[in-house]
Every structure is written in structure tokens, then in C-alpha cells.
Amino acid sequence: MSNNTFPVLRMRRLRQSQTLRNMFSETILTKNDFIFPLFAVPGKKIKNEISSMPGIFQLSVDNIVKECEDVYNLGIPAVILFGIPETKDEVGSGAYDEHGIIQNAVREIKKNVPELLVITDVCLCEYTSHGHCGIVRDGKIINDETLELLAKEALSHVQAGADIVAPSDMMDGRVGAIRNILDKNKYTDIPIMAYSAKYSSGFYGPFREAAESTPQFGDRKTYQMNYANSDEALREVELDIAEGADIVMVKPALSYLDIIRRVKDTFNMPLAAYNVSGEYSLIKAAAEKGWIDGEKVMMETLYSIKRAGADVIITYFAKEAVKLL
Ligand code: PBG
């Protein structure tokens, strides 16, 4: 620190022009920082806008491919896929069906846009009739039996061509179970992006409309984290690293910028942050009402997530944001 003080030191000197501000910007967003989420539905020529997420759609596989071409041409390096199956059952069979919605979508994307990185969300909640992320018995979510299904699901995504798998279920031991099955099947080079510190959050509301994955009873508090906790997030991340996670994630992002910073400082791991559906909807709604400038608030938000320590951001804003970079 310099000993100079006002009037010798004037902090405003380096803020005087856009050129100076650009030169001394401590944080820089680039196209490479973004992952765009997509919702795949069965059928053809389907493009249903999600009412709580303007500009975001449920897409049939043919339209997903078109959207992926668009995303790729914008310079966004990766998408993350969520699937809404034809039918749901108690054990989420659609999740690990070779001809399931995600498996079909991945094959078509890799066939048509091979350079685009395809990440798949590995979870059961979109595929189970009860909407929970694991097997349910007597009203409880059963951890260890769920691991086998999640591992099967991850393997089937990779066999279809997924480049990275991203378990979002918050069962204990799932990263290890997935690493194990992938390695046994010679997929030793497929990275795992673990939703490590995933909180039980009201900000997922619009996503559950998009993914049709609202739990039919209770909530996810027995597996997702309590938003009052921060040390626990570090323990979750540490465990996922020990089990073989290549990228760890904090989710949601905005109410959890402190967690992003702690995780980055503590582990120095490749870190993703999920700027979730509710965070998107809040900005969109206020902008539609003319209460805020949507583009400005979007950029400020994305910068704040990167500044907090995220290396990559999963965000519904990805397409809009790269157009402004
Ligand atoms: C699946 C999953 C959820 C999200 C990503 N994967 C929802 C949930 O846990 O209820 C939320 C993403 C978002 O809100 O944008 N478990």
C-alpha cells in the first residue's frame, strides 16, 4: 500500500475514461466463461416458452440441435442438458434409458455440432413420479440405492456421447459411484462437474416449471443444503474432490457469493457457479416492468459471480451476455 493520501492520491484518476477503466478492470468476462442450460422434451418441432423464464424454452430434439448451432456460432463453448421424459415412474427409468430424452438429444447434438461441449445434468427428479432426486421408500429418500441408478444414468449419458457429467442430486457418495462406473467402462477421461454445494433454495422455482420436477410431497431439505451454512459447504466440496470431482459447483450463485469466494480460496479448484432460474426471472420481471435496466443488471450480476471466484457460470443469460461482450 502506498503512503500517499488525498490530495496526492486521487482514486478517480484511473476511472476517467472507458479506456482506462478497461485497462485496469480486475475481472474480465469472456465467451469461454459461459454454459447455457437447455430443456429437452419428447416430440418434434416443439418450442414452449417457460412462462416464468421469458426467452427460455422447452425444446424437442430437432429444435435443440438448431439452438445448439446458434449457441456454438455465438462462441459459447458448452451447454448443460436437462430432460423431461415421456413418462415418469417411481425409479426414474427414463433417466438411464438408452433411448431416453437426454441420450437422444446428446447423440443428435454430437452428430450435428460436434465441437460444442455437451454437459448432462445427472439427477432423478425430472424422471420420478414423486419428483424427488432419489428412490423413495416410506416417505424417505434412500441414499445408497439411489447411487446405483445415478451411476447408470451417468454412464448412459457418456455412452450417448456426453463430454462431461454433472450430478445435481446431492446424495452422499454419488461422485465416487459415478467415477467408479465411468472408469470401469474405460471412460477415464470424462470429467465430473459436481454440484457440490447445492442449497435447498426458493430460487429454483421457475426451473421446476421448466423441468416439470416439483417434488410431489415434502421438499428437498433432507439432501440439499441449509442456506444458513457455509462451513458445511467446504466439507461438501472437500468430499467431492476426494471422490474425484474435476470441477466443483456452488448453486445458486447470487445469495451465495461468499460461498463461491470461500471455496475458491480454500481449494483452488476449477469452480462453476449456477446463476439459477429464479435469479434470471427476478431480473427479467423487473426489466419487463421498466423498474431496472435488464442488460446492465445482467452484466453486473455476471461480473459479480466471476469476481467472487467462479471460473465458469451456468446461466440462462449466456446468449444475451455474449452478444454484449
Ligand atoms: C435437479 C436440478 C435443479 C436445478 C438444477 N438441477 C432443481 C432442483 O434441485 O430442484 C435448478 C436450476 C435452476 O433453478 O435454474 N436436481
mmCIF file of C-alpha atoms and ligand atoms in Angstrom:
data_model
loop_
_atom_site.group_PDB
_atom_site.id
_atom_site.type_symbol
_atom_site.label_atom_id
_atom_site.label_comp_id
_atom_site.label_asym_id
_atom_site.label_seq_id
_atom_site.Cartn_x
_atom_site.Cartn_y
_atom_site.Cartn_z
ATOM 1 C CA MET A 1 0.000 0.000 0.000
ATOM 2 C CA SER A 2 1.277 3.461 -0.785
ATOM 3 C CA ASN A 3 1.520 6.066 1.942
ATOM 4 C CA ASN A 4 0.035 8.709 -0.272
ATOM 5 C CA THR A 5 -3.262 10.138 0.748
ATOM 6 C CA PHE A 6 -5.542 12.786 -0.669
ATOM 7 C CA PRO A 7 -4.853 15.229 -2.291
ATOM 8 C CA VAL A 8 -1.770 13.489 -3.766
ATOM 9 C CA LEU A 9 -3.691 10.297 -4.228
ATOM 10 C CA ARG A 10 -6.895 10.549 -6.194
ATOM 11 C CA MET A 11 -8.685 7.262 -6.878
ATOM 12 C CA ARG A 12 -10.760 8.876 -9.590
ATOM 13 C CA ARG A 13 -7.724 9.372 -11.877
ATOM 14 C CA LEU A 14 -7.919 5.837 -13.239
ATOM 15 C CA ARG A 15 -11.674 5.980 -13.711
ATOM 16 C CA GLN A 16 -11.677 8.863 -16.122
ATOM 17 C CA SER A 17 -12.138 7.132 -19.435
ATOM 18 C CA GLN A 18 -13.538 3.886 -20.704
ATOM 19 C CA THR A 19 -10.040 3.045 -21.965
ATOM 20 C CA LEU A 20 -8.516 3.363 -18.513
ATOM 21 C CA ARG A 21 -11.398 1.538 -16.906
ATOM 22 C CA ASN A 22 -10.991 -1.323 -19.371
ATOM 23 C CA MET A 23 -7.226 -1.475 -18.856
ATOM 24 C CA PHE A 24 -7.495 -1.777 -15.107
ATOM 25 C CA SER A 25 -10.558 -3.973 -14.882
ATOM 26 C CA GLU A 26 -9.670 -6.673 -12.351
ATOM 27 C CA THR A 27 -12.288 -9.053 -13.674
ATOM 28 C CA ILE A 28 -12.886 -9.900 -17.303
ATOM 29 C CA LEU A 29 -15.779 -11.891 -18.697
ATOM 30 C CA THR A 30 -15.252 -13.820 -21.902
ATOM 31 C CA LYS A 31 -17.381 -16.120 -24.004
ATOM 32 C CA ASN A 32 -15.451 -19.030 -22.545
ATOM 33 C CA ASP A 33 -16.960 -18.360 -19.145
ATOM 34 C CA PHE A 34 -20.453 -19.487 -20.079
ATOM 35 C CA ILE A 35 -22.511 -22.666 -20.052
ATOM 36 C CA PHE A 36 -26.053 -22.402 -21.455
ATOM 37 C CA PRO A 37 -28.814 -24.636 -19.983
ATOM 38 C CA LEU A 38 -31.290 -26.385 -22.303
ATOM 39 C CA PHE A 39 -34.512 -28.304 -21.604
ATOM 40 C CA ALA A 40 -35.207 -31.265 -23.887
ATOM 41 C CA VAL A 41 -38.747 -32.606 -24.364
ATOM 42 C CA PRO A 42 -40.070 -35.511 -26.464
ATOM 43 C CA GLY A 43 -41.753 -34.835 -29.796
ATOM 44 C CA LYS A 44 -40.953 -32.773 -32.884
ATOM 45 C CA LYS A 45 -40.993 -29.043 -33.643
ATOM 46 C CA ILE A 46 -41.740 -28.208 -30.023
ATOM 47 C CA LYS A 47 -40.761 -24.828 -28.656
ATOM 48 C CA ASN A 48 -42.664 -24.000 -25.451
ATOM 49 C CA GLU A 49 -41.680 -20.824 -23.727
ATOM 50 C CA ILE A 50 -41.427 -21.213 -19.949
ATOM 51 C CA SER A 51 -43.841 -18.628 -18.594
ATOM 52 C CA SER A 52 -41.654 -17.687 -15.636
ATOM 53 C CA MET A 53 -38.487 -17.533 -17.765
ATOM 54 C CA PRO A 54 -39.001 -15.272 -20.779
ATOM 55 C CA GLY A 55 -36.707 -16.247 -23.660
ATOM 56 C CA ILE A 56 -36.111 -19.790 -22.357
ATOM 57 C CA PHE A 57 -37.886 -22.749 -23.954
ATOM 58 C CA GLN A 58 -38.586 -26.433 -23.643
ATOM 59 C CA LEU A 59 -37.322 -27.771 -26.969
ATOM 60 C CA SER A 60 -37.756 -31.030 -28.845
ATOM 61 C CA VAL A 61 -34.524 -32.629 -30.038
ATOM 62 C CA ASP A 62 -34.750 -31.179 -33.582
ATOM 63 C CA ASN A 63 -35.035 -27.676 -32.111
ATOM 64 C CA ILE A 64 -32.331 -28.372 -29.514
ATOM 65 C CA VAL A 65 -29.947 -29.110 -32.367
ATOM 66 C CA LYS A 66 -30.837 -25.790 -34.009
ATOM 67 C CA GLU A 67 -30.401 -23.990 -30.718
ATOM 68 C CA CYS A 68 -27.025 -25.655 -30.224
ATOM 69 C CA GLU A 69 -25.887 -24.441 -33.649
ATOM 70 C CA ASP A 70 -26.897 -20.948 -32.609
ATOM 71 C CA VAL A 71 -25.117 -21.243 -29.258
ATOM 72 C CA TYR A 72 -21.992 -22.569 -30.922
ATOM 73 C CA ASN A 73 -21.996 -19.795 -33.531
ATOM 74 C CA LEU A 74 -22.230 -17.214 -30.743
ATOM 75 C CA GLY A 75 -18.974 -18.634 -29.364
ATOM 76 C CA ILE A 76 -20.434 -20.197 -26.231
ATOM 77 C CA PRO A 77 -18.365 -23.317 -25.568
ATOM 78 C CA ALA A 78 -20.832 -25.515 -23.670
ATOM 79 C CA VAL A 79 -24.435 -26.419 -22.914
ATOM 80 C CA ILE A 80 -25.902 -28.312 -19.974
ATOM 81 C CA LEU A 81 -28.896 -30.510 -20.747
ATOM 82 C CA PHE A 82 -31.975 -31.285 -18.674
ATOM 83 C CA GLY A 83 -34.543 -33.800 -19.878
ATOM 84 C CA ILE A 84 -38.272 -34.129 -19.478
ATOM 85 C CA PRO A 85 -39.169 -37.772 -20.209
ATOM 86 C CA GLU A 86 -42.261 -39.168 -21.969
ATOM 87 C CA THR A 87 -43.362 -40.892 -18.771
ATOM 88 C CA LYS A 88 -42.255 -40.811 -15.162
ATOM 89 C CA ASP A 89 -42.159 -43.690 -12.672
ATOM 90 C CA GLU A 90 -41.103 -44.461 -9.105
ATOM 91 C CA VAL A 91 -37.498 -45.232 -10.024
ATOM 92 C CA GLY A 92 -36.954 -42.726 -12.804
ATOM 93 C CA SER A 93 -36.391 -45.325 -15.530
ATOM 94 C CA GLY A 94 -36.315 -42.631 -18.208
ATOM 95 C CA ALA A 95 -33.081 -41.313 -16.719
ATOM 96 C CA TYR A 96 -30.986 -44.329 -17.702
ATOM 97 C CA ASP A 97 -32.860 -45.495 -20.797
ATOM 98 C CA GLU A 98 -30.543 -45.831 -23.789
ATOM 99 C CA HIS A 99 -33.273 -44.193 -25.871
ATOM 100 C CA GLY A 100 -34.269 -41.661 -23.240
ATOM 101 C CA ILE A 101 -34.700 -37.987 -23.991
ATOM 102 C CA ILE A 102 -31.203 -36.928 -22.926
ATOM 103 C CA GLN A 103 -29.490 -39.849 -24.619
ATOM 104 C CA ASN A 104 -31.274 -39.000 -27.887
ATOM 105 C CA ALA A 105 -30.555 -35.298 -27.536
ATOM 106 C CA VAL A 106 -26.855 -35.875 -26.850
ATOM 107 C CA ARG A 107 -26.453 -38.177 -29.850
ATOM 108 C CA GLU A 108 -28.113 -35.657 -32.170
ATOM 109 C CA ILE A 109 -26.150 -32.693 -30.846
ATOM 110 C CA LYS A 110 -22.828 -34.500 -31.116
ATOM 111 C CA LYS A 111 -23.712 -35.607 -34.645
ATOM 112 C CA ASN A 112 -24.579 -32.075 -35.801
ATOM 113 C CA VAL A 113 -22.463 -29.763 -33.639
ATOM 114 C CA PRO A 114 -19.558 -31.997 -32.601
ATOM 115 C CA GLU A 115 -17.385 -29.156 -31.321
ATOM 116 C CA LEU A 116 -19.928 -27.954 -28.784
ATOM 117 C CA LEU A 117 -19.202 -29.346 -25.323
ATOM 118 C CA VAL A 118 -22.212 -31.241 -24.009
ATOM 119 C CA ILE A 119 -22.664 -31.487 -20.269
ATOM 120 C CA THR A 120 -25.543 -33.530 -18.878
ATOM 121 C CA ASP A 121 -27.288 -32.953 -15.576
ATOM 122 C CA VAL A 122 -27.387 -36.265 -13.723
ATOM 123 C CA CYS A 123 -30.402 -36.433 -11.418
ATOM 124 C CA LEU A 124 -33.637 -38.356 -10.987
ATOM 125 C CA CYS A 125 -36.123 -35.608 -10.091
ATOM 126 C CA GLU A 126 -37.223 -34.940 -13.674
ATOM 127 C CA TYR A 127 -37.827 -38.673 -14.191
ATOM 128 C CA THR A 128 -39.520 -39.798 -10.972
ATOM 129 C CA SER A 129 -43.273 -39.671 -10.452
ATOM 130 C CA HIS A 130 -42.738 -38.280 -6.934
ATOM 131 C CA GLY A 131 -40.303 -35.631 -8.175
ATOM 132 C CA HIS A 132 -37.527 -36.427 -5.695
ATOM 133 C CA CYS A 133 -33.867 -36.800 -6.625
ATOM 134 C CA GLY A 134 -33.638 -40.357 -5.277
ATOM 135 C CA ILE A 135 -35.563 -43.545 -4.619
ATOM 136 C CA VAL A 136 -38.371 -43.029 -2.122
ATOM 137 C CA ARG A 137 -39.466 -45.563 0.489
ATOM 138 C CA ASP A 138 -41.867 -44.825 3.351
ATOM 139 C CA GLY A 139 -41.585 -41.148 2.607
ATOM 140 C CA LYS A 140 -37.784 -41.200 2.873
ATOM 141 C CA ILE A 141 -35.194 -40.623 0.167
ATOM 142 C CA ILE A 142 -32.918 -43.662 0.170
ATOM 143 C CA ASN A 143 -29.307 -42.697 -0.419
ATOM 144 C CA ASP A 144 -27.280 -45.801 -1.223
ATOM 145 C CA GLU A 145 -29.688 -47.486 -3.642
ATOM 146 C CA THR A 146 -30.025 -44.207 -5.481
ATOM 147 C CA LEU A 147 -26.282 -44.209 -6.165
ATOM 148 C CA GLU A 148 -26.578 -47.225 -8.449
ATOM 149 C CA LEU A 149 -29.232 -45.504 -10.546
ATOM 150 C CA LEU A 150 -27.287 -42.266 -10.766
ATOM 151 C CA ALA A 151 -24.180 -44.159 -11.840
ATOM 152 C CA LYS A 152 -26.202 -45.986 -14.505
ATOM 153 C CA GLU A 153 -27.642 -42.688 -15.672
ATOM 154 C CA ALA A 154 -24.213 -41.027 -15.915
ATOM 155 C CA LEU A 155 -22.804 -43.986 -17.832
ATOM 156 C CA SER A 156 -25.683 -43.955 -20.312
ATOM 157 C CA HIS A 157 -25.171 -40.221 -20.912
ATOM 158 C CA VAL A 158 -21.496 -40.797 -21.615
ATOM 159 C CA GLN A 159 -22.222 -43.774 -23.865
ATOM 160 C CA ALA A 160 -24.523 -41.472 -25.844
ATOM 161 C CA GLY A 161 -21.642 -39.011 -26.225
ATOM 162 C CA ALA A 162 -21.776 -36.585 -23.270
ATOM 163 C CA ASP A 163 -18.464 -34.798 -22.704
ATOM 164 C CA ILE A 164 -18.965 -34.032 -19.000
ATOM 165 C CA VAL A 165 -21.466 -35.338 -16.438
ATOM 166 C CA ALA A 166 -22.848 -33.131 -13.686
ATOM 167 C CA PRO A 167 -24.545 -34.861 -10.738
ATOM 168 C CA SER A 168 -27.043 -32.485 -9.077
ATOM 169 C CA ASP A 169 -28.888 -34.864 -6.745
ATOM 170 C CA MET A 170 -26.897 -34.224 -3.516
ATOM 171 C CA MET A 171 -26.858 -37.900 -2.466
ATOM 172 C CA ASP A 172 -23.783 -38.772 -0.384
ATOM 173 C CA GLY A 173 -21.183 -40.727 -2.325
ATOM 174 C CA ARG A 174 -22.503 -40.069 -5.816
ATOM 175 C CA VAL A 175 -19.324 -38.589 -7.235
ATOM 176 C CA GLY A 176 -17.353 -41.689 -6.218
ATOM 177 C CA ALA A 177 -20.033 -44.006 -7.585
ATOM 178 C CA ILE A 178 -20.026 -42.195 -10.928
ATOM 179 C CA ARG A 179 -16.218 -42.021 -11.162
ATOM 180 C CA ASN A 180 -16.087 -45.732 -10.427
ATOM 181 C CA ILE A 181 -18.567 -46.810 -13.113
ATOM 182 C CA LEU A 182 -17.020 -44.494 -15.721
ATOM 183 C CA ASP A 183 -13.522 -45.795 -15.007
ATOM 184 C CA LYS A 184 -14.672 -49.414 -15.099
ATOM 185 C CA ASN A 185 -16.086 -48.734 -18.530
ATOM 186 C CA LYS A 186 -12.889 -47.081 -19.743
ATOM 187 C CA TYR A 187 -14.270 -43.546 -19.649
ATOM 188 C CA THR A 188 -11.345 -42.406 -17.545
ATOM 189 C CA ASP A 189 -11.094 -39.092 -19.410
ATOM 190 C CA ILE A 190 -14.669 -37.908 -18.857
ATOM 191 C CA PRO A 191 -14.707 -35.127 -16.250
ATOM 192 C CA ILE A 192 -17.266 -34.867 -13.462
ATOM 193 C CA MET A 193 -18.657 -31.441 -12.633
ATOM 194 C CA ALA A 194 -20.184 -31.934 -9.188
ATOM 195 C CA TYR A 195 -22.973 -29.762 -7.833
ATOM 196 C CA SER A 196 -21.053 -29.860 -4.558
ATOM 197 C CA ALA A 197 -22.562 -27.050 -2.522
ATOM 198 C CA LYS A 198 -26.146 -27.110 -3.692
ATOM 199 C CA TYR A 199 -28.553 -25.353 -1.387
ATOM 200 C CA SER A 200 -32.222 -26.026 -0.799
ATOM 201 C CA SER A 201 -33.372 -22.833 -2.445
ATOM 202 C CA GLY A 202 -36.508 -20.934 -3.301
ATOM 203 C CA PHE A 203 -34.644 -19.661 -6.351
ATOM 204 C CA TYR A 204 -35.266 -22.968 -8.197
ATOM 205 C CA GLY A 205 -38.986 -22.241 -8.589
ATOM 206 C CA PRO A 206 -39.023 -21.358 -12.304
ATOM 207 C CA PHE A 207 -36.710 -24.280 -13.148
ATOM 208 C CA ARG A 208 -39.211 -26.708 -11.670
ATOM 209 C CA GLU A 209 -41.800 -25.357 -14.083
ATOM 210 C CA ALA A 210 -39.310 -25.785 -16.938
ATOM 211 C CA ALA A 211 -38.200 -29.277 -15.929
ATOM 212 C CA GLU A 212 -41.570 -30.363 -14.505
ATOM 213 C CA SER A 213 -39.702 -31.606 -11.451
ATOM 214 C CA THR A 214 -41.528 -30.183 -8.430
ATOM 215 C CA PRO A 215 -41.488 -32.697 -5.554
ATOM 216 C CA GLN A 216 -44.976 -34.154 -5.094
ATOM 217 C CA PHE A 217 -44.597 -34.291 -1.310
ATOM 218 C CA GLY A 218 -42.298 -32.573 1.140
ATOM 219 C CA ASP A 219 -39.218 -30.703 -0.002
ATOM 220 C CA ARG A 220 -35.519 -31.352 -0.714
ATOM 221 C CA LYS A 221 -34.206 -30.275 2.682
ATOM 222 C CA THR A 222 -33.022 -33.759 3.678
ATOM 223 C CA TYR A 223 -30.491 -33.742 0.863
ATOM 224 C CA GLN A 224 -29.897 -30.183 -0.327
ATOM 225 C CA MET A 225 -28.039 -27.827 1.994
ATOM 226 C CA ASN A 226 -29.377 -25.424 4.583
ATOM 227 C CA TYR A 227 -28.827 -21.860 3.402
ATOM 228 C CA ALA A 228 -27.664 -20.883 6.884
ATOM 229 C CA ASN A 229 -24.468 -22.889 6.407
ATOM 230 C CA SER A 230 -21.068 -22.078 4.984
ATOM 231 C CA ASP A 231 -18.510 -24.373 6.726
ATOM 232 C CA GLU A 232 -20.665 -27.288 5.623
ATOM 233 C CA ALA A 233 -20.223 -26.192 2.004
ATOM 234 C CA LEU A 234 -16.466 -26.570 2.377
ATOM 235 C CA ARG A 235 -16.924 -30.086 3.752
ATOM 236 C CA GLU A 236 -19.189 -30.992 0.825
ATOM 237 C CA VAL A 237 -16.648 -29.654 -1.653
ATOM 238 C CA GLU A 238 -13.774 -31.435 0.077
ATOM 239 C CA LEU A 239 -15.618 -34.752 -0.090
ATOM 240 C CA ASP A 240 -16.454 -34.343 -3.763
ATOM 241 C CA ILE A 241 -12.822 -33.567 -4.565
ATOM 242 C CA ALA A 242 -11.740 -36.653 -2.634
ATOM 243 C CA GLU A 243 -14.249 -38.760 -4.605
ATOM 244 C CA GLY A 244 -12.902 -37.492 -7.892
ATOM 245 C CA ALA A 245 -14.741 -34.312 -8.886
ATOM 246 C CA ASP A 246 -12.856 -32.378 -11.560
ATOM 247 C CA ILE A 247 -14.972 -29.235 -11.316
ATOM 248 C CA VAL A 248 -16.934 -28.260 -8.225
ATOM 249 C CA MET A 249 -20.020 -26.080 -8.192
ATOM 250 C CA VAL A 250 -21.796 -23.653 -5.932
ATOM 251 C CA LYS A 251 -25.507 -23.229 -6.541
ATOM 252 C CA PRO A 252 -27.375 -20.826 -6.533
ATOM 253 C CA ALA A 253 -24.875 -18.030 -7.177
ATOM 254 C CA LEU A 254 -26.142 -14.652 -6.035
ATOM 255 C CA SER A 255 -27.127 -15.308 -2.455
ATOM 256 C CA TYR A 256 -24.005 -17.452 -2.211
ATOM 257 C CA LEU A 257 -21.185 -15.235 -3.465
ATOM 258 C CA ASP A 258 -19.496 -15.660 -0.080
ATOM 259 C CA ILE A 259 -19.510 -19.433 -0.581
ATOM 260 C CA ILE A 260 -18.020 -19.087 -4.064
ATOM 261 C CA ARG A 261 -15.199 -16.996 -2.626
ATOM 262 C CA ARG A 262 -14.531 -19.356 0.291
ATOM 263 C CA VAL A 263 -14.492 -22.414 -1.954
ATOM 264 C CA LYS A 264 -12.118 -20.763 -4.419
ATOM 265 C CA ASP A 265 -9.764 -19.527 -1.712
ATOM 266 C CA THR A 266 -9.772 -22.818 0.170
ATOM 267 C CA PHE A 267 -9.409 -25.344 -2.635
ATOM 268 C CA ASN A 268 -8.247 -23.514 -5.747
ATOM 269 C CA MET A 269 -10.285 -25.961 -7.788
ATOM 270 C CA PRO A 270 -11.932 -25.294 -11.132
ATOM 271 C CA LEU A 271 -15.183 -23.750 -9.939
ATOM 272 C CA ALA A 272 -18.573 -23.382 -11.579
ATOM 273 C CA ALA A 273 -21.396 -21.233 -10.260
ATOM 274 C CA TYR A 274 -25.023 -21.754 -11.248
ATOM 275 C CA ASN A 275 -26.884 -18.489 -11.796
ATOM 276 C CA VAL A 276 -30.215 -20.249 -11.318
ATOM 277 C CA SER A 277 -33.685 -19.819 -12.767
ATOM 278 C CA GLY A 278 -35.106 -17.570 -10.041
ATOM 279 C CA GLU A 279 -32.132 -15.257 -10.316
ATOM 280 C CA TYR A 280 -32.857 -14.951 -14.029
ATOM 281 C CA SER A 281 -36.588 -14.437 -13.544
ATOM 282 C CA LEU A 282 -36.153 -11.683 -10.970
ATOM 283 C CA ILE A 283 -34.099 -9.601 -13.369
ATOM 284 C CA LYS A 284 -36.360 -10.344 -16.337
ATOM 285 C CA ALA A 285 -39.500 -9.438 -14.413
ATOM 286 C CA ALA A 286 -38.145 -6.171 -13.067
ATOM 287 C CA ALA A 287 -36.787 -5.257 -16.504
ATOM 288 C CA GLU A 288 -40.140 -6.004 -18.149
ATOM 289 C CA LYS A 289 -41.782 -3.626 -15.724
ATOM 290 C CA GLY A 290 -39.198 -1.000 -16.603
ATOM 291 C CA TRP A 291 -38.004 -0.903 -12.997
ATOM 292 C CA ILE A 292 -34.385 -1.732 -13.830
ATOM 293 C CA ASP A 293 -32.230 -1.784 -16.947
ATOM 294 C CA GLY A 294 -32.148 -5.541 -17.603
ATOM 295 C CA GLU A 295 -28.915 -5.588 -19.603
ATOM 296 C CA LYS A 296 -26.997 -3.522 -17.084
ATOM 297 C CA VAL A 297 -28.156 -5.604 -14.153
ATOM 298 C CA MET A 298 -27.436 -8.823 -16.068
ATOM 299 C CA MET A 299 -23.825 -7.807 -16.750
ATOM 300 C CA GLU A 300 -23.286 -6.566 -13.209
ATOM 301 C CA THR A 301 -24.620 -9.847 -11.885
ATOM 302 C CA LEU A 302 -22.422 -11.980 -14.126
ATOM 303 C CA TYR A 303 -19.343 -9.917 -13.262
ATOM 304 C CA SER A 304 -20.088 -10.279 -9.565
ATOM 305 C CA ILE A 305 -20.172 -14.063 -9.866
ATOM 306 C CA LYS A 306 -16.856 -14.130 -11.705
ATOM 307 C CA ARG A 307 -15.341 -11.592 -9.313
ATOM 308 C CA ALA A 308 -16.389 -13.783 -6.381
ATOM 309 C CA GLY A 309 -14.210 -16.572 -7.787
ATOM 310 C CA ALA A 310 -16.178 -18.605 -10.320
ATOM 311 C CA ASP A 311 -14.286 -19.801 -13.389
ATOM 312 C CA VAL A 312 -17.426 -20.597 -15.338
ATOM 313 C CA ILE A 313 -21.057 -19.567 -14.982
ATOM 314 C CA ILE A 314 -24.067 -21.664 -15.892
ATOM 315 C CA THR A 315 -26.615 -19.058 -16.881
ATOM 316 C CA TYR A 316 -29.802 -18.564 -18.868
ATOM 317 C CA PHE A 317 -28.314 -15.177 -19.797
ATOM 318 C CA ALA A 318 -25.408 -16.736 -21.735
ATOM 319 C CA LYS A 319 -26.704 -15.926 -25.222
ATOM 320 C CA GLU A 320 -27.692 -12.359 -24.354
ATOM 321 C CA ALA A 321 -24.479 -11.721 -22.450
ATOM 322 C CA VAL A 322 -22.035 -12.856 -25.148
ATOM 323 C CA LYS A 323 -23.761 -10.550 -27.623
ATOM 324 C CA LEU A 324 -22.757 -7.624 -25.404
ATOM 325 C CA LEU A 325 -19.129 -8.670 -24.833
HETATM 326 C C1 PBG B 1 -32.128 -31.036 -10.388
HETATM 327 C C2 PBG B 1 -31.765 -29.612 -10.601
HETATM 328 C C3 PBG B 1 -32.425 -28.439 -10.166
HETATM 329 C C4 PBG B 1 -31.748 -27.355 -10.752
HETATM 330 C C5 PBG B 1 -30.692 -27.890 -11.466
HETATM 331 N N1 PBG B 1 -30.710 -29.289 -11.353
HETATM 332 C C6 PBG B 1 -33.646 -28.236 -9.387
HETATM 333 C C7 PBG B 1 -33.805 -28.706 -8.025
HETATM 334 O O1 PBG B 1 -32.878 -29.166 -7.359
HETATM 335 O O2 PBG B 1 -34.946 -28.622 -7.586
HETATM 336 C C8 PBG B 1 -32.124 -25.917 -10.607
HETATM 337 C C9 PBG B 1 -31.620 -24.992 -11.659
HETATM 338 C C10 PBG B 1 -32.288 -23.677 -11.730
HETATM 339 O O3 PBG B 1 -33.089 -23.273 -10.866
HETATM 340 O O4 PBG B 1 -32.007 -22.962 -12.698
HETATM 341 N N2 PBG B 1 -31.977 -31.540 -9.137
#
